[in-house]
């Protein structure tokens, strides 16, 4: 489907099942992550032709630090390799990259590469790719509330004026639209601390196949299914139709 510049579609993906995919084949878990990284490249390339304008990938959660040290180190090497290997390609395909999450626990050399990739793709106007690393929805909300509280304590913000807009502005995703559609692979039916505030009215799809088996064709089928849904946003009838038109504009 050709991209329609008059509409916006923000898809989030919880990329689950890399380790189990590898274990089912008698391979080390890092082999699944390696295969999953290749899938990322394919999905990023395919997304614009499916009308996706914003793509947010859940790459590493705040809880993932509890995994075995060797697996965490392997993931950090994969992130580094992805950035180094895809920086020129992402720019050539007009992909703007942002990272959300805490960052300070990420190795310094990787943080530098993340900053560099963001800087080099800042002027890109094609796909908006957001990668969540050391990210957790509760942590994000906690940091946002601390920031708002500090502003209020310092007199820069009156408590009675604090509303949803102030919270949204304090989040990592302040420059991004809320997600419309979130996909989770590998059969788990939970949100796992991903975009808790932003996904209030997102549609969800929970797919049984693991992330390494998630192809552009599967993404296309999922997006087609999403487009057939009627999003009500808590409303009914004509109100829901009007709200959907506003959300997609």
Coordinates of C-alpha atoms in Angstrom, one line a residue:
X1 CA 0.0 0.0 0.0
X2 CA 1.5 3.4 -1.0
X3 CA 2.1 5.8 1.8
X4 CA -0.6 8.5 2.2
X5 CA 1.0 11.6 3.6
X6 CA -2.4 12.8 4.8
X7 CA -2.6 10.1 7.4
X8 CA -0.4 8.9 10.3
X9 CA 0.1 5.4 11.6
X10 CA 2.2 4.8 14.7
X11 CA 2.9 1.1 15.3
X12 CA 4.7 -0.2 18.4
X13 CA 6.2 -3.7 18.5
X14 CA 7.1 -5.7 21.6
X15 CA 9.8 -7.9 20.0
X16 CA 9.5 -11.0 22.1
X17 CA 10.6 -14.6 21.7
X18 CA 14.2 -14.4 20.5
X19 CA 15.6 -16.6 23.2
X20 CA 12.9 -19.2 23.0
X21 CA 13.3 -19.3 19.2
X22 CA 17.0 -20.1 19.7
X23 CA 16.4 -22.7 22.5
X24 CA 13.8 -24.5 20.4
X25 CA 16.5 -25.0 17.8
X26 CA 19.3 -26.0 20.2
X27 CA 21.1 -22.7 19.8
X28 CA 22.4 -20.3 22.4
X29 CA 19.9 -17.5 23.2
X30 CA 22.2 -14.9 21.6
X31 CA 21.6 -16.6 18.3
X32 CA 18.0 -15.7 18.5
X33 CA 18.8 -12.1 19.3
X34 CA 21.1 -12.0 16.3
X35 CA 18.3 -13.3 14.0
X36 CA 15.9 -10.8 15.6
X37 CA 18.2 -8.0 14.8
X38 CA 18.1 -8.9 11.1
X39 CA 14.3 -8.9 11.3
X40 CA 14.5 -5.3 12.6
X41 CA 16.2 -4.2 9.4
X42 CA 13.6 -5.9 7.3
X43 CA 10.7 -4.4 9.2
X44 CA 12.1 -0.9 9.2
X45 CA 12.6 -1.1 5.4
X46 CA 9.1 -2.4 4.8
X47 CA 7.2 -0.1 7.2
X48 CA 6.8 3.0 5.0
X49 CA 5.3 1.1 2.1
X50 CA 2.6 -0.1 4.6
X51 CA 1.7 3.5 5.5
X52 CA 3.5 3.4 8.8
X53 CA 4.9 6.8 9.6
X54 CA 6.1 6.1 13.2
X55 CA 7.6 2.8 14.4
X56 CA 8.5 2.2 18.0
X57 CA 10.5 -1.0 18.9
X58 CA 10.8 -2.3 22.4
X59 CA 14.4 -3.5 22.3
X60 CA 15.5 -3.7 26.0
X61 CA 13.5 -3.1 29.1
X62 CA 14.5 -1.9 32.5
X63 CA 13.8 -5.5 33.7
X64 CA 16.1 -7.1 31.1
X65 CA 19.2 -6.1 33.1
X66 CA 18.3 -9.1 35.4
X67 CA 19.1 -11.6 32.6
X68 CA 22.4 -13.5 32.6
X69 CA 25.4 -11.2 32.2
X70 CA 26.6 -13.0 29.0
X71 CA 23.2 -12.4 27.4
X72 CA 23.1 -8.7 28.4
X73 CA 26.6 -8.2 27.0
X74 CA 25.6 -10.0 23.8
X75 CA 22.6 -7.7 23.4
X76 CA 24.8 -4.6 23.9
X77 CA 27.2 -5.8 21.2
X78 CA 24.2 -6.4 18.9
X79 CA 22.9 -2.8 19.5
X80 CA 26.4 -1.4 18.8
X81 CA 26.7 -3.5 15.6
X82 CA 23.3 -2.5 14.4
X83 CA 24.0 1.2 14.8
X84 CA 27.4 1.0 13.2
X85 CA 26.2 -1.2 10.4
X86 CA 23.0 0.6 9.6
X87 CA 23.8 4.3 10.2
X88 CA 24.4 5.1 6.5
X89 CA 21.5 3.0 5.3
X90 CA 19.1 4.6 7.7
X91 CA 20.1 8.0 6.5
X92 CA 19.8 6.9 2.9
X93 CA 16.3 5.7 3.5
X94 CA 15.3 9.0 5.2
X95 CA 14.7 7.3 8.6
X96 CA 14.9 9.5 11.7
X97 CA 16.0 7.6 14.8
X98 CA 15.3 8.4 18.4
X99 CA 16.0 6.4 21.5
X100 CA 13.9 6.5 24.6
X101 CA 14.7 5.1 28.1
X102 CA 17.1 6.0 30.9
X103 CA 20.4 5.5 29.0
X104 CA 22.7 6.1 31.9
X105 CA 23.1 2.3 32.6
X106 CA 23.9 1.7 28.9
X107 CA 27.7 1.3 28.3
X108 CA 29.3 4.7 27.5
X109 CA 30.5 3.7 24.1
X110 CA 27.0 2.6 23.1
X111 CA 25.5 5.9 24.5
X112 CA 27.9 7.8 22.3
X113 CA 26.8 5.9 19.2
X114 CA 23.1 6.4 20.1
X115 CA 23.7 10.1 20.3
X116 CA 25.6 10.1 17.0
X117 CA 22.8 8.2 15.2
X118 CA 20.2 10.6 16.5
X119 CA 22.2 13.5 15.4
X120 CA 23.0 12.2 11.9
X121 CA 19.3 11.3 11.2
X122 CA 17.8 14.4 12.8
X123 CA 17.0 16.0 9.5
X124 CA 15.4 12.8 8.0
X125 CA 11.7 13.2 7.2
X126 CA 10.7 9.7 6.2
X127 CA 9.9 7.0 8.8
X128 CA 10.2 8.0 12.5
X129 CA 11.9 5.1 14.2
X130 CA 12.0 5.0 18.0
X131 CA 14.0 2.4 19.8
X132 CA 13.3 1.8 23.5
X133 CA 16.5 0.8 25.3
X134 CA 16.6 0.5 29.1
X135 CA 13.0 1.6 29.0
X136 CA 10.0 0.9 31.3
X137 CA 6.7 2.6 31.3
X138 CA 6.5 2.9 35.1
X139 CA 10.1 4.3 35.2
X140 CA 9.2 6.8 32.5
X141 CA 6.1 8.0 34.4
X142 CA 8.1 8.2 37.7
X143 CA 10.7 10.3 36.0
X144 CA 8.1 12.5 34.5
X145 CA 6.3 13.0 37.8
X146 CA 9.6 13.9 39.5
X147 CA 10.2 16.5 36.8
X148 CA 6.8 18.0 37.2
X149 CA 7.1 18.0 41.0
X150 CA 10.5 19.8 40.8
X151 CA 8.9 22.4 38.5
X152 CA 6.0 22.9 40.9
X153 CA 8.4 23.2 43.9
X154 CA 10.5 25.7 42.1
X155 CA 7.5 27.9 41.3
X156 CA 7.7 27.3 37.5
X157 CA 4.4 25.3 37.5
X158 CA 1.3 25.9 39.5
X159 CA -0.1 22.5 40.8
X160 CA -3.6 23.4 39.8
X161 CA -2.6 23.8 36.2
X162 CA -1.1 20.3 35.9
X163 CA -3.1 18.2 33.4
X164 CA -2.6 15.5 30.9
X165 CA -0.7 17.8 28.6
X166 CA 1.9 18.5 31.3
X167 CA 2.5 14.8 31.9
X168 CA 2.8 14.1 28.2
X169 CA 5.3 16.9 27.8
X170 CA 7.5 15.3 30.5
X171 CA 7.6 11.9 28.9
X172 CA 10.4 10.5 26.7
X173 CA 7.9 10.5 23.8
X174 CA 7.1 14.2 24.1
X175 CA 7.9 14.7 20.4
X176 CA 5.9 11.7 19.2
X177 CA 2.2 10.9 18.6
X178 CA 0.6 8.2 20.7
X179 CA 0.7 4.7 19.2
X180 CA -2.3 3.6 17.2
X181 CA -1.5 -0.1 17.1
X182 CA 0.8 -2.3 19.2
X183 CA 1.9 -5.8 18.2
X184 CA 3.4 -8.4 20.6
X185 CA 5.1 -11.5 19.3
X186 CA 5.7 -14.9 20.8
X187 CA 2.2 -15.6 22.3
X188 CA 2.4 -13.6 25.5
X189 CA -0.8 -11.5 26.1
X190 CA 0.5 -8.7 28.3
X191 CA 1.9 -5.2 27.7
X192 CA 5.1 -5.7 29.8
X193 CA 5.5 -2.1 30.9
X194 CA 5.6 -0.7 27.3
X195 CA 4.2 2.8 26.7
X196 CA 1.7 2.6 29.6
X197 CA 0.6 6.2 29.3
X198 CA 0.7 6.6 25.6
X199 CA -1.1 3.4 24.7
X200 CA -4.3 4.2 26.5
X201 CA -6.4 3.9 23.3
X202 CA -4.1 1.8 21.2
X203 CA -5.3 -1.3 19.5
X204 CA -3.4 -4.5 20.3
X205 CA -2.5 -7.7 18.4
X206 CA -0.9 -10.7 20.2
X207 CA 0.8 -13.0 17.8
X208 CA 2.0 -16.5 18.5
X209 CA 5.0 -16.6 16.3
X210 CA 8.4 -15.4 17.9
X211 CA 10.1 -12.2 16.7
X212 CA 12.7 -14.0 14.5
X213 CA 9.8 -15.4 12.4
X214 CA 8.0 -12.0 12.1
X215 CA 8.4 -11.1 8.5
X216 CA 7.2 -8.0 6.5
X217 CA 4.4 -10.1 5.1
X218 CA 3.2 -10.8 8.7
X219 CA 3.4 -7.1 9.5
X220 CA 1.4 -6.3 6.4
X221 CA -1.3 -8.7 7.4
X222 CA -1.4 -7.3 11.0
X223 CA -1.7 -3.7 9.7
X224 CA -4.4 -4.7 7.3
X225 CA -6.3 -6.3 10.2
X226 CA -5.8 -3.1 12.3
X227 CA -7.2 -0.9 9.5
X228 CA -10.4 -3.0 9.6
X229 CA -11.0 -2.2 13.2
X230 CA -13.3 0.6 14.4
X231 CA -11.6 2.6 17.1
X232 CA -14.2 4.1 19.5
X233 CA -11.9 6.0 22.0
X234 CA -14.6 5.4 24.7
X235 CA -17.3 7.0 22.5
X236 CA -20.2 5.7 20.4
X237 CA -21.6 6.3 16.9
X238 CA -20.8 9.5 15.1
X239 CA -18.6 10.6 18.0
X240 CA -16.4 7.6 17.6
X241 CA -16.1 8.2 13.8
X242 CA -15.2 11.8 14.4
X243 CA -12.6 10.9 17.0
X244 CA -11.0 8.3 14.7
X245 CA -10.8 10.9 11.9
X246 CA -9.0 13.3 14.2
X247 CA -6.6 10.6 15.4
X248 CA -5.6 9.6 11.9
X249 CA -5.2 13.2 10.6

